[in-house]
């Protein structure tokens, strides 16, 4: 199984626009490319959508679910994460 995942990740990295050093799960276009690669390989769209939702949820949880403006406001007020 890991060979398949490695292969998909390698193809995903290779498909990124010039200047992108690595896939970014916060970038909608990067996620679109990943979905297209998976569909081309015959992976169920339902499975792909669940994985993409999980990736997006993980990114939101990294900052406690705060968006960029909320994070900036917290930093401006001197609030910093202890985690």
GROMACS .gro file of C-alpha atoms in nm:
model
   83
    1UNK     CA    1   0.000   0.000   0.000
    2UNK     CA    2   0.276   0.248   0.082
    3UNK     CA    3   0.418   0.211  -0.269
    4UNK     CA    4   0.088   0.337  -0.408
    5UNK     CA    5   0.084   0.630  -0.167
    6UNK     CA    6   0.448   0.711  -0.245
    7UNK     CA    7   0.374   0.696  -0.616
    8UNK     CA    8   0.072   0.927  -0.584
    9UNK     CA    9   0.268   1.172  -0.370
   10UNK     CA   10   0.557   1.174  -0.619
   11UNK     CA   11   0.320   1.238  -0.908
   12UNK     CA   12   0.142   1.509  -0.706
   13UNK     CA   13   0.471   1.689  -0.636
   14UNK     CA   14   0.569   1.666  -1.002
   15UNK     CA   15   0.235   1.814  -1.113
   16UNK     CA   16   0.262   2.128  -0.898
   17UNK     CA   17   0.306   2.466  -1.063
   18UNK     CA   18   0.659   2.598  -1.098
   19UNK     CA   19   0.775   2.762  -0.777
   20UNK     CA   20   0.586   2.526  -0.547
   21UNK     CA   21   0.839   2.333  -0.344
   22UNK     CA   22   0.588   2.094  -0.188
   23UNK     CA   23   0.215   2.019  -0.190
   24UNK     CA   24   0.011   2.253   0.026
   25UNK     CA   25  -0.315   2.115   0.164
   26UNK     CA   26  -0.438   2.473   0.222
   27UNK     CA   27  -0.410   2.542  -0.151
   28UNK     CA   28  -0.728   2.455  -0.341
   29UNK     CA   29  -0.543   2.408  -0.669
   30UNK     CA   30  -0.298   2.163  -0.510
   31UNK     CA   31  -0.593   1.963  -0.373
   32UNK     CA   32  -0.758   1.970  -0.715
   33UNK     CA   33  -0.441   1.823  -0.868
   34UNK     CA   34  -0.433   1.549  -0.605
   35UNK     CA   35  -0.797   1.462  -0.674
   36UNK     CA   36  -0.734   1.442  -1.050
   37UNK     CA   37  -0.435   1.211  -0.998
   38UNK     CA   38  -0.637   0.982  -0.772
   39UNK     CA   39  -0.934   0.974  -1.010
   40UNK     CA   40  -0.701   0.889  -1.298
   41UNK     CA   41  -0.576   0.593  -1.094
   42UNK     CA   42  -0.930   0.464  -1.045
   43UNK     CA   43  -0.972   0.557  -0.681
   44UNK     CA   44  -1.335   0.609  -0.579
   45UNK     CA   45  -1.442   0.973  -0.572
   46UNK     CA   46  -1.609   0.911  -0.235
   47UNK     CA   47  -1.279   0.793  -0.085
   48UNK     CA   48  -1.089   1.085  -0.237
   49UNK     CA   49  -1.340   1.338  -0.102
   50UNK     CA   50  -1.317   1.187   0.247
   51UNK     CA   51  -0.937   1.207   0.239
   52UNK     CA   52  -0.946   1.568   0.118
   53UNK     CA   53  -1.191   1.663   0.393
   54UNK     CA   54  -0.961   1.501   0.648
   55UNK     CA   55  -0.660   1.692   0.513
   56UNK     CA   56  -0.851   2.020   0.530
   57UNK     CA   57  -0.974   1.947   0.883
   58UNK     CA   58  -0.620   1.864   0.999
   59UNK     CA   59  -0.497   2.200   0.870
   60UNK     CA   60  -0.773   2.386   1.056
   61UNK     CA   61  -0.695   2.199   1.379
   62UNK     CA   62  -0.326   2.290   1.368
   63UNK     CA   63  -0.411   2.649   1.462
   64UNK     CA   64  -0.703   2.559   1.683
   65UNK     CA   65  -0.945   2.625   1.399
   66UNK     CA   66  -0.851   2.993   1.373
   67UNK     CA   67  -0.833   3.163   1.037
   68UNK     CA   68  -0.535   3.379   0.939
   69UNK     CA   69  -0.696   3.706   1.058
   70UNK     CA   70  -0.777   3.558   1.399
   71UNK     CA   71  -0.422   3.426   1.434
   72UNK     CA   72  -0.277   3.769   1.346
   73UNK     CA   73  -0.506   3.942   1.599
   74UNK     CA   74  -0.399   3.698   1.871
   75UNK     CA   75  -0.031   3.754   1.794
   76UNK     CA   76  -0.080   4.133   1.791
   77UNK     CA   77  -0.230   4.104   2.139
   78UNK     CA   78   0.073   3.909   2.257
   79UNK     CA   79  -0.111   3.579   2.276
   80UNK     CA   80   0.103   3.282   2.177
   81UNK     CA   81   0.038   2.913   2.166
   82UNK     CA   82   0.201   2.703   2.438
   83UNK     CA   83   0.133   2.386   2.242
   0.00000   0.00000   0.00000
